[in-house]
XYZ file of C-alpha atoms in Angstrom:
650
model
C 0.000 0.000 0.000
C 1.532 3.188 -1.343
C 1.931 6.485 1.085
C -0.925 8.352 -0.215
C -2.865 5.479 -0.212
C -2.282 4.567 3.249
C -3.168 8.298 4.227
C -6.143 8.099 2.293
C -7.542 4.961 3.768
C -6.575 6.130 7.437
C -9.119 9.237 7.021
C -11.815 7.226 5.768
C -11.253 5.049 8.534
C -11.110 7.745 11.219
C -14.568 9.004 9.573
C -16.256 5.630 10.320
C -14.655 5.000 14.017
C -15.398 7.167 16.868
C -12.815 5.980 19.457
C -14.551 5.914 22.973
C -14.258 4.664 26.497
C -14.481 0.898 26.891
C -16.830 -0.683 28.787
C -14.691 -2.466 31.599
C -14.910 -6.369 32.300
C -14.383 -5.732 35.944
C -12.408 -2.343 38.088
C -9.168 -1.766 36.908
C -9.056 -4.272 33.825
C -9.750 -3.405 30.528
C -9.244 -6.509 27.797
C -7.488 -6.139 24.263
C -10.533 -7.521 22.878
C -12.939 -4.783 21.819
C -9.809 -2.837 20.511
C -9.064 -5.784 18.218
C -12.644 -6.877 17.364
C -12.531 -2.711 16.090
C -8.994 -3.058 14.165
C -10.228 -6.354 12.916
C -13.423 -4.739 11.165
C -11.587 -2.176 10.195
C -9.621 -5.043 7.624
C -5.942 -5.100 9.405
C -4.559 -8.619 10.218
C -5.102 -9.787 13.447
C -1.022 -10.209 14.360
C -0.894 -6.610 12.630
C -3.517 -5.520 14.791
C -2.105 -7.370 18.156
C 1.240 -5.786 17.578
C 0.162 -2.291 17.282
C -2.046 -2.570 20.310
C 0.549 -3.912 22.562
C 3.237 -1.703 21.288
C 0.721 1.313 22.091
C 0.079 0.022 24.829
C -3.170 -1.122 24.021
C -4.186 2.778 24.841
C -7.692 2.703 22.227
C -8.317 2.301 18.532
C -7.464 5.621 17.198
C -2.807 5.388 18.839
C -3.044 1.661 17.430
C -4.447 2.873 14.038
C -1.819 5.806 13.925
C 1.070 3.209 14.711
C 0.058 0.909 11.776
C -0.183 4.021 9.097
C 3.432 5.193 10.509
C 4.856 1.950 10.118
C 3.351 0.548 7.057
C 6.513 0.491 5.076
C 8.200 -0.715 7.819
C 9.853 -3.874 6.911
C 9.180 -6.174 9.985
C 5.727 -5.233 10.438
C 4.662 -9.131 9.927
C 7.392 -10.123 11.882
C 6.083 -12.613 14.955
C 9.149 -12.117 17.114
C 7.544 -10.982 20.522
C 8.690 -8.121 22.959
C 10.485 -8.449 26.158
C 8.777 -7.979 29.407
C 9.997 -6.835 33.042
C 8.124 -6.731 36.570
C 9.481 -4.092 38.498
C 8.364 -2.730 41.841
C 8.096 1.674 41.661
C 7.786 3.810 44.476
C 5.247 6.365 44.220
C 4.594 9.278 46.374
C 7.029 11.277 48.786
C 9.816 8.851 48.159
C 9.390 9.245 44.330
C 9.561 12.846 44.945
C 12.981 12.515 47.219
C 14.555 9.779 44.212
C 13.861 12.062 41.755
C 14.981 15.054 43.295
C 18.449 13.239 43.877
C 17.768 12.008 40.145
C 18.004 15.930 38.958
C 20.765 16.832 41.631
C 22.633 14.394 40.942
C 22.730 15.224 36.789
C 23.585 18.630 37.598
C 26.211 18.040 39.510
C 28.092 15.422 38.220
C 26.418 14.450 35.023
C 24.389 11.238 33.166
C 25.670 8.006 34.629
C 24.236 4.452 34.052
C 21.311 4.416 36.954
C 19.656 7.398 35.051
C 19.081 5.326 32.026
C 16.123 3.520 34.280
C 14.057 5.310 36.569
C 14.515 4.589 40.218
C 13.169 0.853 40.797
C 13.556 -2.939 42.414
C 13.750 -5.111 39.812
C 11.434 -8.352 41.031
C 12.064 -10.618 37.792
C 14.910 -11.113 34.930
C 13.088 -9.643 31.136
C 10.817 -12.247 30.062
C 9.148 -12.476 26.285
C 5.685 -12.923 25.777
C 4.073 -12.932 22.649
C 1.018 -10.568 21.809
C -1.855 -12.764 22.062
C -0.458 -14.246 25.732
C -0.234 -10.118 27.065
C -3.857 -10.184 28.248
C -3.303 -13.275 30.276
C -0.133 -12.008 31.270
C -1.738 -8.663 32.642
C -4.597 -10.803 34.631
C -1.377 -12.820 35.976
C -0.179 -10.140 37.318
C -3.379 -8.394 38.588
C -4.367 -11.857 40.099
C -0.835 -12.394 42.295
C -1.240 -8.910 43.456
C -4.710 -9.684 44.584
C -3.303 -12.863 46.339
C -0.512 -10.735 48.252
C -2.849 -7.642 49.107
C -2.856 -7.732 53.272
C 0.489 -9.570 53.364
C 2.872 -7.311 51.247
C 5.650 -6.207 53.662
C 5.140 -2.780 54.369
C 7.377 -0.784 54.963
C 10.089 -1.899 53.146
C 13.417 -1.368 54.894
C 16.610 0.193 52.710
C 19.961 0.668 53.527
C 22.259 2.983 52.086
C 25.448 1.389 50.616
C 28.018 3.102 48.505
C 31.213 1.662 46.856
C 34.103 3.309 44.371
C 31.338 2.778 41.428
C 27.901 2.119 42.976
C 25.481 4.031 45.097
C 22.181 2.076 46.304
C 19.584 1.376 48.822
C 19.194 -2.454 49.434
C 16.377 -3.897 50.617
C 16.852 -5.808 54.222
C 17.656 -9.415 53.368
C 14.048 -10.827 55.860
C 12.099 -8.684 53.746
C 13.942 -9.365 50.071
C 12.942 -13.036 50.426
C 9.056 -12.185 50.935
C 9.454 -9.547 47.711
C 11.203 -12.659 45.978
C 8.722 -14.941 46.877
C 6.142 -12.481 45.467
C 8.170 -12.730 42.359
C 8.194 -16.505 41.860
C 4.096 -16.804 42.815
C 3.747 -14.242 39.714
C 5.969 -16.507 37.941
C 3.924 -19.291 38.481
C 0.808 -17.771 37.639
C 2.619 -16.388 34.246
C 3.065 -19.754 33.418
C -0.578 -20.603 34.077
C -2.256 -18.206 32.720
C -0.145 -17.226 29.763
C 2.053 -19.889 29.647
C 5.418 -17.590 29.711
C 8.027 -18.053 31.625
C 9.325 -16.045 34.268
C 12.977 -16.161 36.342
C 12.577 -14.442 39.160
C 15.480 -12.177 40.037
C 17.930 -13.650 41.812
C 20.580 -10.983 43.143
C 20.100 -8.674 45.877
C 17.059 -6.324 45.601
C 18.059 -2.842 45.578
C 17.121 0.802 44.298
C 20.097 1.603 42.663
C 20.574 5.292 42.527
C 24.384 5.915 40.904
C 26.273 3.568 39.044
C 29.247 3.684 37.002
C 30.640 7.266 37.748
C 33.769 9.259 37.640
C 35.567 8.812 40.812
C 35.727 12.009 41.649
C 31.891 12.309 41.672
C 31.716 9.714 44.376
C 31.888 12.525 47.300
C 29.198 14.622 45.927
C 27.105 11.677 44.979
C 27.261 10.375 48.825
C 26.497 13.320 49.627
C 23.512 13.639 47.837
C 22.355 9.968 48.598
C 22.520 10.884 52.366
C 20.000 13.003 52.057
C 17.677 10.740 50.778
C 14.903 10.719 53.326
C 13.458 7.077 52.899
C 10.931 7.433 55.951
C 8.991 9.557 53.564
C 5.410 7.740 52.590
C 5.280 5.062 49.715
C 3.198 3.032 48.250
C 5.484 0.816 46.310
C 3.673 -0.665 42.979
C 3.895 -3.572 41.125
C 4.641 -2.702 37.555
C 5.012 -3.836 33.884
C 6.898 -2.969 31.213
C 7.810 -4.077 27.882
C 10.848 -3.144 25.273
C 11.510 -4.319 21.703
C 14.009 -6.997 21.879
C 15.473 -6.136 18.444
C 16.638 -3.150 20.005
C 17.585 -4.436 23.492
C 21.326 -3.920 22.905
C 21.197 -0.418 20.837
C 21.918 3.188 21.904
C 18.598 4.944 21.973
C 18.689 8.733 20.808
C 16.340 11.135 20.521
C 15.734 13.326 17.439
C 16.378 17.025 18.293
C 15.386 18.254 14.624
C 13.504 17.421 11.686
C 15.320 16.503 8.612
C 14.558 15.431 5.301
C 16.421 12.692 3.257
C 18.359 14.107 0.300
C 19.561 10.763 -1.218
C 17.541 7.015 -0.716
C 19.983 5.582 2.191
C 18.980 8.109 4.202
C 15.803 8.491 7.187
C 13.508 11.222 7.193
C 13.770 12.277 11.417
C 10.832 13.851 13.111
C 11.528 15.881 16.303
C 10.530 13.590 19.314
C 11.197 10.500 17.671
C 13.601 7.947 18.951
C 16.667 6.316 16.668
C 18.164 2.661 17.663
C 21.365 2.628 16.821
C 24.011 -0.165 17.168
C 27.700 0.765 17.125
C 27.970 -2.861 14.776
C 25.787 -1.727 11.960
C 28.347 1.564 11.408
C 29.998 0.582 8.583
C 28.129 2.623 5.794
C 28.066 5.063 8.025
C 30.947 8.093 7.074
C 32.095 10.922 8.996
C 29.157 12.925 11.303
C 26.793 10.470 10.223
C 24.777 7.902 11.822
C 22.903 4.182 10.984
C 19.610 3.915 13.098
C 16.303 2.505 13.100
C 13.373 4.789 13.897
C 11.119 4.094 16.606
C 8.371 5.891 14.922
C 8.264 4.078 11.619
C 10.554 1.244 11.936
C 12.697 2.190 9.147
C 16.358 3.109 8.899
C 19.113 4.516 7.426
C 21.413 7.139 7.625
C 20.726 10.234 9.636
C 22.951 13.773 10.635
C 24.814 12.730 13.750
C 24.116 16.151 15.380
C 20.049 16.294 14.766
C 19.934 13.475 17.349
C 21.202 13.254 21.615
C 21.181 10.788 23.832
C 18.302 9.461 25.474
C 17.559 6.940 28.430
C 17.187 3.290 28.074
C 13.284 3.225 29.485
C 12.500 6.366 27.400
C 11.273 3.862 24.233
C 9.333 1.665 26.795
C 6.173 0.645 26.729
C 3.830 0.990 30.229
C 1.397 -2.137 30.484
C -0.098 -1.055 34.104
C 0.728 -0.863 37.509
C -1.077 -2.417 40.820
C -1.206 -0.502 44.401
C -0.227 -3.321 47.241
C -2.481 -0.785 49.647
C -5.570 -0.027 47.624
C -7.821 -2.763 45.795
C -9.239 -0.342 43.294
C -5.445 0.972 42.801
C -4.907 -1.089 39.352
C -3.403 1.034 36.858
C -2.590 0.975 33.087
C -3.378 2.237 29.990
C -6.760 1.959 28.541
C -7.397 -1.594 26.204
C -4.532 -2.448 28.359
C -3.760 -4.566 31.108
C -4.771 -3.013 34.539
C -7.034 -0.253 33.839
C -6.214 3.404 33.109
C -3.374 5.704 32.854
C -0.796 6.964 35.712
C -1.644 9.918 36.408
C -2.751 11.346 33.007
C 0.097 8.995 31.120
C -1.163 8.867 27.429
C 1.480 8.070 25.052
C 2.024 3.972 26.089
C 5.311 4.698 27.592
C 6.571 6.023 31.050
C 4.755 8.244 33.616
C 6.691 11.788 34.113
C 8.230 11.150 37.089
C 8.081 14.627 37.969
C 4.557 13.909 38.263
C 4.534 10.967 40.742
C 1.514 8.752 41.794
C 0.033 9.906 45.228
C -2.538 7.113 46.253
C -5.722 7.985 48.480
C -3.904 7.060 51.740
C -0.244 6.711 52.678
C 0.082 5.251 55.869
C 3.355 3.298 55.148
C 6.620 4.793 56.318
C 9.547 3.110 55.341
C 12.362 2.478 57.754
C 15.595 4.782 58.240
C 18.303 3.994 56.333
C 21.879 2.718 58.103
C 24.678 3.122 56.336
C 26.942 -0.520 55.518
C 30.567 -0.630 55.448
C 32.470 0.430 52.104
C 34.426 -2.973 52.531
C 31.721 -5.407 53.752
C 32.685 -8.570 52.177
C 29.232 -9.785 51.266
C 29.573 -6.928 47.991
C 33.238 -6.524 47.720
C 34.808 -3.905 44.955
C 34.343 -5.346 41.343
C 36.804 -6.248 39.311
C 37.615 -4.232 35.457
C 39.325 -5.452 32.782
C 40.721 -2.346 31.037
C 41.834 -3.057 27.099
C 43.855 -0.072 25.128
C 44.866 0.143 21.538
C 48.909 1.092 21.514
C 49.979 4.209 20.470
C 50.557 6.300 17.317
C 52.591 4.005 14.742
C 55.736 5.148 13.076
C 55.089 3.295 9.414
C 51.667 5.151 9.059
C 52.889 8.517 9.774
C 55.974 8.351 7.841
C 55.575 5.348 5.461
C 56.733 2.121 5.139
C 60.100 3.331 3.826
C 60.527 5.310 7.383
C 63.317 2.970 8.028
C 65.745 3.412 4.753
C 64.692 7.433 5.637
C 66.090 6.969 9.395
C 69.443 4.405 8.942
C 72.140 5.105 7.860
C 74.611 2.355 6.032
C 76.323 1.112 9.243
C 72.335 1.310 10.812
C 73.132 3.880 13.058
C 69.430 5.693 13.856
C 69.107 9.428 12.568
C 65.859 11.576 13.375
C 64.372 13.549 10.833
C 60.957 14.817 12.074
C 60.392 15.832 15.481
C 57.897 13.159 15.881
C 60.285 10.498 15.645
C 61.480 9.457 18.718
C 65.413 10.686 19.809
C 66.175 7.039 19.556
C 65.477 3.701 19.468
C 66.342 0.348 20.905
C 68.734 -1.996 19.648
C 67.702 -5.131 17.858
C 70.229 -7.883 17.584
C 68.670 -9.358 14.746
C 69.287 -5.934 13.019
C 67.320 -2.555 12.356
C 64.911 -4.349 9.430
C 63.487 -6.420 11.898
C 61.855 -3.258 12.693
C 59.582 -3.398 9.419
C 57.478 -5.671 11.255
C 57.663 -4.467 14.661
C 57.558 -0.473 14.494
C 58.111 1.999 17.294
C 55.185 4.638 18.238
C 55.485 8.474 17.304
C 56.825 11.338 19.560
C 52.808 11.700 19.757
C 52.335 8.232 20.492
C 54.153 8.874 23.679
C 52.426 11.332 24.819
C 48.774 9.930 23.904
C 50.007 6.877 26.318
C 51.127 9.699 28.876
C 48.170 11.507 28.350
C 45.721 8.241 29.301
C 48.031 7.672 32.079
C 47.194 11.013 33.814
C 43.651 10.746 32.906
C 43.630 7.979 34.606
C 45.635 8.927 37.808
C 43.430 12.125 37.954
C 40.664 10.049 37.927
C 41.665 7.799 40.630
C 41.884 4.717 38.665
C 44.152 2.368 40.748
C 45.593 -0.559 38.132
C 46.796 -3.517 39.652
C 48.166 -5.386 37.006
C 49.919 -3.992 33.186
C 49.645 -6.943 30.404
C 50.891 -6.264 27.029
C 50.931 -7.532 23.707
C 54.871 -8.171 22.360
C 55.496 -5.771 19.579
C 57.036 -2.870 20.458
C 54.518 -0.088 20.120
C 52.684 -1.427 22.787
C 55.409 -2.182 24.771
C 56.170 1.654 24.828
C 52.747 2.397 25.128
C 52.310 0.406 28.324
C 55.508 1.907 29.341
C 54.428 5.482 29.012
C 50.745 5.145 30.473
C 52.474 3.372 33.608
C 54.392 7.112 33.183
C 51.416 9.115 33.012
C 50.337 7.224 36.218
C 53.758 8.048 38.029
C 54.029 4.047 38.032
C 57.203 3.798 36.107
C 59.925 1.972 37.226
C 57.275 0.867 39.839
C 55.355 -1.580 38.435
C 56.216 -4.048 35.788
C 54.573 -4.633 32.201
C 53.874 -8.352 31.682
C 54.462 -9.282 28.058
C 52.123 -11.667 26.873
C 52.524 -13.047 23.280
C 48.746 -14.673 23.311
C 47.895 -10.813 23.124
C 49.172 -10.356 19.774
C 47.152 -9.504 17.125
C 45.569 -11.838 14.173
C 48.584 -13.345 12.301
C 46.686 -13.244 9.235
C 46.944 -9.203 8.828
C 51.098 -9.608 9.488
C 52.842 -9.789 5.762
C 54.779 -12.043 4.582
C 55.687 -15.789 5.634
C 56.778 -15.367 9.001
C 55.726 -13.537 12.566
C 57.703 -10.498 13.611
C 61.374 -10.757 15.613
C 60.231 -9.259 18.527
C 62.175 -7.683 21.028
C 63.429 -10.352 24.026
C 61.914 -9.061 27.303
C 65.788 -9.089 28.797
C 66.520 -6.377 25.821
C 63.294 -4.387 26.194
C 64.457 -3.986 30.026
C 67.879 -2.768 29.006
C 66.488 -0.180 26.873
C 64.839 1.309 29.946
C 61.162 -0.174 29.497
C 59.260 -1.094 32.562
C 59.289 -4.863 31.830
C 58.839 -8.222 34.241
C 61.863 -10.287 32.864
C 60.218 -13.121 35.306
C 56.602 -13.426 33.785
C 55.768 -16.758 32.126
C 53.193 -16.144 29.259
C 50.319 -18.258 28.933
C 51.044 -18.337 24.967
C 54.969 -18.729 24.273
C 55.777 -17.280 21.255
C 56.422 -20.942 19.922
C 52.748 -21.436 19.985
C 51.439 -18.780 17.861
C 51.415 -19.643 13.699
C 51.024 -17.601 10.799
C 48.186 -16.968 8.313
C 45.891 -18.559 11.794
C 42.335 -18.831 11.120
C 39.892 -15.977 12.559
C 38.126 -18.683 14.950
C 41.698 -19.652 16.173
C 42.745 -15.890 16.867
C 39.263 -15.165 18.402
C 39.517 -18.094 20.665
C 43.214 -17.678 21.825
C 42.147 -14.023 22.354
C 39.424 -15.068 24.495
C 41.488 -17.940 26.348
C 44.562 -15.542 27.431
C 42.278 -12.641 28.422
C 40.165 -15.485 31.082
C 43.491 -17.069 31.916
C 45.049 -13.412 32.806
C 41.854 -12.669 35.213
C 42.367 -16.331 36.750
C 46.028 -15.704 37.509
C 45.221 -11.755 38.954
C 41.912 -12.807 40.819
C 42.141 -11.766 44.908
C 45.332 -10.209 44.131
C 43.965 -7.330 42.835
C 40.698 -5.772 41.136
C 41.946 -4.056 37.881
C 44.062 -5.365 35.010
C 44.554 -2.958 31.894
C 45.461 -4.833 28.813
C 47.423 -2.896 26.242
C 47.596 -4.392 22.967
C 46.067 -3.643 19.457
C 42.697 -2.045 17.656
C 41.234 -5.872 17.527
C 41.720 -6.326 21.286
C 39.392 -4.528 22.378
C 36.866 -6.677 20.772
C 38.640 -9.538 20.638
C 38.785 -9.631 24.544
C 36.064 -8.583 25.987
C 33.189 -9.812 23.676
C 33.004 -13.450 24.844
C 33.869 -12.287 28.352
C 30.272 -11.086 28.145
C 28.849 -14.054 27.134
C 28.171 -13.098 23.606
C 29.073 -15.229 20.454
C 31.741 -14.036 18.028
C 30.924 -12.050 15.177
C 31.366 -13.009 11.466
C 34.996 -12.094 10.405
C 33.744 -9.086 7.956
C 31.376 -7.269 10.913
C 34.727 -8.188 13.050
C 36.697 -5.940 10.935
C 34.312 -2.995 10.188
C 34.461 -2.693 14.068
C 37.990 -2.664 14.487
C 38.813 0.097 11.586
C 37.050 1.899 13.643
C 38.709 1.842 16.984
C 41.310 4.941 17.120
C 45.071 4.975 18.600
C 44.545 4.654 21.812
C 41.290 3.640 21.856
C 39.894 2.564 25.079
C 37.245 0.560 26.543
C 36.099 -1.062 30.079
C 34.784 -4.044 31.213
C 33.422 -4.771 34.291
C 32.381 -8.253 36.245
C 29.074 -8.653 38.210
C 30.149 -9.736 41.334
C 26.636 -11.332 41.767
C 26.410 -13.343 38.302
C 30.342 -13.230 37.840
C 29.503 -12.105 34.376
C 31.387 -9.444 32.599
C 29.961 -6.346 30.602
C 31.216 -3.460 29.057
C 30.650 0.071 30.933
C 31.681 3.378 30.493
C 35.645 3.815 31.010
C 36.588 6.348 34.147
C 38.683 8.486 31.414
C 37.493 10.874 28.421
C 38.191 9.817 25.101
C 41.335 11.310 23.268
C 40.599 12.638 20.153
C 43.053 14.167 17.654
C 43.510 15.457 13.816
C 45.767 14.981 11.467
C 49.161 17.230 11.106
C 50.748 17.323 7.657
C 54.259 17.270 7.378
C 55.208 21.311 6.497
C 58.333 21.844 4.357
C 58.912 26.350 4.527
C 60.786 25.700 0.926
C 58.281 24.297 -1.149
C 55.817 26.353 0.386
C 56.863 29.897 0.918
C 59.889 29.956 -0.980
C 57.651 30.199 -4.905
C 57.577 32.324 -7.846
């Protein structure tokens, strides 16, 4: 159906249907099912119909019609997959109003971190996918188990104030988690009853997390802040459900800032208040100030400006599918046609409340207990440990060329500088100064990006525990000179690691590099351990090695390097090459490997000195990437300037 068409059709439509108020099946619930009788009549198939619904949030006819015009180009409209689903518990009333007041201090003062991508929450169950025609079922699930618990909800709920080097939160007292848990798994069980989903309760330690994943300098102001959290205030915590798209579950979501309109086919027409998914894997048609991304809107993507679009939460594209009071039995909330009843507090666009309007029930007699503060250092949620993975330094033989070397030695191979951004000198190789064709130095600049890190991350203050490196020389120096910028040098000692190398199929030629021995690399002044034993000798590694066989020795070193640091300290920075960064940390996360070609559109990507941080769970013991403690280093290009051939002309 052509645009016009579908415009055409949707007016006729909205001539024929009046959309009014539903006549409700019992208080608080209002079913799918007159929506979709309405949609149905109206000629749009039924899993066309169902998905618009629940993706409006099953508000009325009129928001599900308008998302099926908006989307009918879009190119998994038929597509059965279902949405993700999560049970959370919200506070509402003068406890929302103290979160969210620390919500807005605390982005004043010290900026977005990770807990402001959700709103403040417990989360009762892991996400869960339900397909459309199960949400009804799913909603009287819910609204049933509530019923069930009404009378014997714990009230208040006691929360303690605990802060670490990277986490501020209120955790609920362990007594009263277990009842909230079991409330969890008899929802679960009715899920599975009823809509025949499953549902994994959640099993770490429920908490409202209000700060995670900030600078450490923040951590003072943040406390601060957190202290004066008054959590005696009145709540009436609510049982809640929302749902994302699980296409999307992984992306960046951004929010358009300004309308534009597409000059050439690969690129997406943006309307202001839209949202753009965008995953930093599909980048590769993407050039300079540009960006790939899928519209929320219309489900389409393409190309789009970079700077029409800014960052917006993680919950922002969520869809709200009601909310039950624990206090009052004619409490149920949700949007109209969808589970539990009508909107929160005048919430009409099928995703989240405005929390700076918060829900203030009839009667608030709950007062939650004083918070006590726990110990920094209590052992039951010791410091987490980071893996911290750098790209090495500006390269010699792409600034200069690969014919730096017959440029820099002489005849006897004596070393002569001429740019300032070579280094004054250079180790000796005993195999000779070719052998440095393979295994180049880093820049002047090089240096002092690796210094620069360093300080960021001393100023910061990042404590690393443990230096690995890969064994070609640039990031040998690089290692060496971030250990400088960290006033480390000569202090602590770079482990060379040969398993850190990078994919022998990119080195040229029929043989791996002569690398520098570690006893040479120490005479020359580099902050070396001329003790370590690698987990991959040099012996072991082979040329022109399959991608599956770099990916997986990649993988093995980086797990056998956190085994052989683990309880002797909590951070271990890796310094090796542009592929390391995925090449490390991907299946450390539990995800598969990419394909070899997405593999490489990633890593061309990935600057000098690129940088990236991954952090364990301490709960789950699995790892996932989080914002590094330092800014990113970003520099341009400096031609090389010759004064004759350019002001010395005719």
């Amino acid at each position: 159906m052509g645009v016009a068409a579908s415009m055409a059709a949707k007016e006729d439509l909205y001539a024929k249907v009046t959309p009014r108020r539903q006549r409700q099946t019992r208080p608080g619930t209002v079913k799918h099912g007159s929506s979709l009788d309405v949609l149905l009549t109206m000629g749009f198939p039924k899993t066309r119909a169902l998905k618009a619904l629940i993706s409006t949030g099953g508000r009325n006819v009129q928001a599900a019609c308008d998302w099926l015009f908006s989307h009918v180009d879009d190119p998994f409209l038929d597509d059965s997959l279902p949405r993700e689903y999560v049970l959370y518990l919200r506070p509402s009333g003068p406890l929302l109003h103290q979160l969210t007041h620390f919500w807005q201090q605390s982005r004043v003062l010290c900026g977005k971190n990770k807990a402001h991508n959700i709103f403040p929450h417990i989360t009762l169950c892991q996400f869960f996918m339900c397909p459309d025609s199960k949400v009804d079922a799913l909603g009287e699930a819910l609204q049933n188990t509530v019923a069930q618990w009404r009378g014997r909800f714990p009230n208040p709920i006691p929360l303690e104030l605990y802060t670490c080097s990277n986490f501020i939160g209120l955790f609920v007292e362990e007594q009263v988690a277990e009842v909230l848990k079991n409330f969890a798994s008899d929802f679960a069980s009715e899920a599975v009853a009823k809509a025949e989903v499953h549902v994994e309760s959640h099993k770490k330690q429920l908490h409202v997390t209000l700060a995670y994943h900030f600078q450490a300098n923040h951590l003072a102001s943040l406390e601060k802040l957190a202290k004066a959290v008054d959590v005696s205030q009145g709540c009436d915590w609510l049982a809640v459900l929302y749902s994302r798209d699980i296409r999307f579950a992984n992306h960046e979501t951004l929010r358009v800032m300004y309308p534009y309109t597409p000059q050439n086919e690969d690129e997406l027409e943006l309307v202001t208040g839209d949202f753009i998914f965008m995953s930093p894997m599909e980048q590769g048609s993407a050039s300079e100030g540009w960006v790939y991304g899928t519209s929320m809107g219309t489900g389409l993507s393409g190309l789009l400006p970079e700077n029409y679009v800014s960052r917006a939460d993680e919950c922002d594209t969520w869809v709200f599918h009601g909310s039950h009071s624990f206090l009052n039995c004619a409490s149920p909330t949700g949007p109209g046609g969808a589970m539990g009843g009508m909107f929160l507090d005048g919430q009409q666009d099928g995703r989240l409340p405005d929390e700076s309007s918060p829900i203030d029930p009839p009667t608030l007699s709950v007062i939650c207990q004083p918070m006590q503060m726990l110990r920094a250092n209590s052992q039951s949620r010791g410091p987490k440990r980071t893996l911290f993975v750098c790209r090495h330094g500006e390269r010699m033989d792409v600034v200069f060329g690969k014919h730096w070397i017959s440029q820099c030695f002489d005849a006897k191979g004596r070393y002569v500088r001429t740019n300032l951004n070579m280094p004054p000198s250079l180790p000796s190789r005993s195999g000779g100064f070719r052998d440095y064709d393979k295994d180049c130095p880093i820049t002047v600049f090089g240096s002092t990006q690796a210094r620069l890190i360093g300080e960021a991350l001393l100023e910061s203050h990042t404590v690393v525990d443990f230096v690995y490196c890969s064994p070609s020389l640039r990031c040998v120096q690089t290692a060496h000179n971030i250990l400088r910028g960290l006033q480390q040098d000569g202090k602590m000692k770079i482990r060379v690691e040969p398993g850190l190398f990078e994919w022998t199929k990119w080195v040229s030629g029929n043989s791996l590099p002569t690398w520098i021995p570690v006893t040479d690399l120490a005479a020359a002044n580099l902050s070396v351990d001329t003790t370590y034993r690698p987990h991959v000798p040099i012996s072991k590694l082979t040329v022109s090695e399959t991608y599956e066989t770099y990916i997986s020795r990649s993988f093995q070193v980086t797990r056998e390097i956190l085994n052989e640091c683990k309880n002797l300290g909590n951070t271990v920075l890796i310094v090796a090459h542009a592929s390391s960064l995925e090449a490390c940390t991907r299946q450390m996360q539990g995800l598969s490997p990419q394909n070899s070609k997405d593999f490489v559109q990633v890593v061309r990507k990935i600057p000098y000195l690129g940088f990236c941080a991954c952090e364990e769970m301490a709960e789950t013991g699995v790892w996932q990437l989080v914002d590094p403690p330092i800014l990113p280093l970003t520099h341009g290009p400096n031609h090389s300037f010759n004064w004759r051939e350019t002001l010395l002309q005719d």
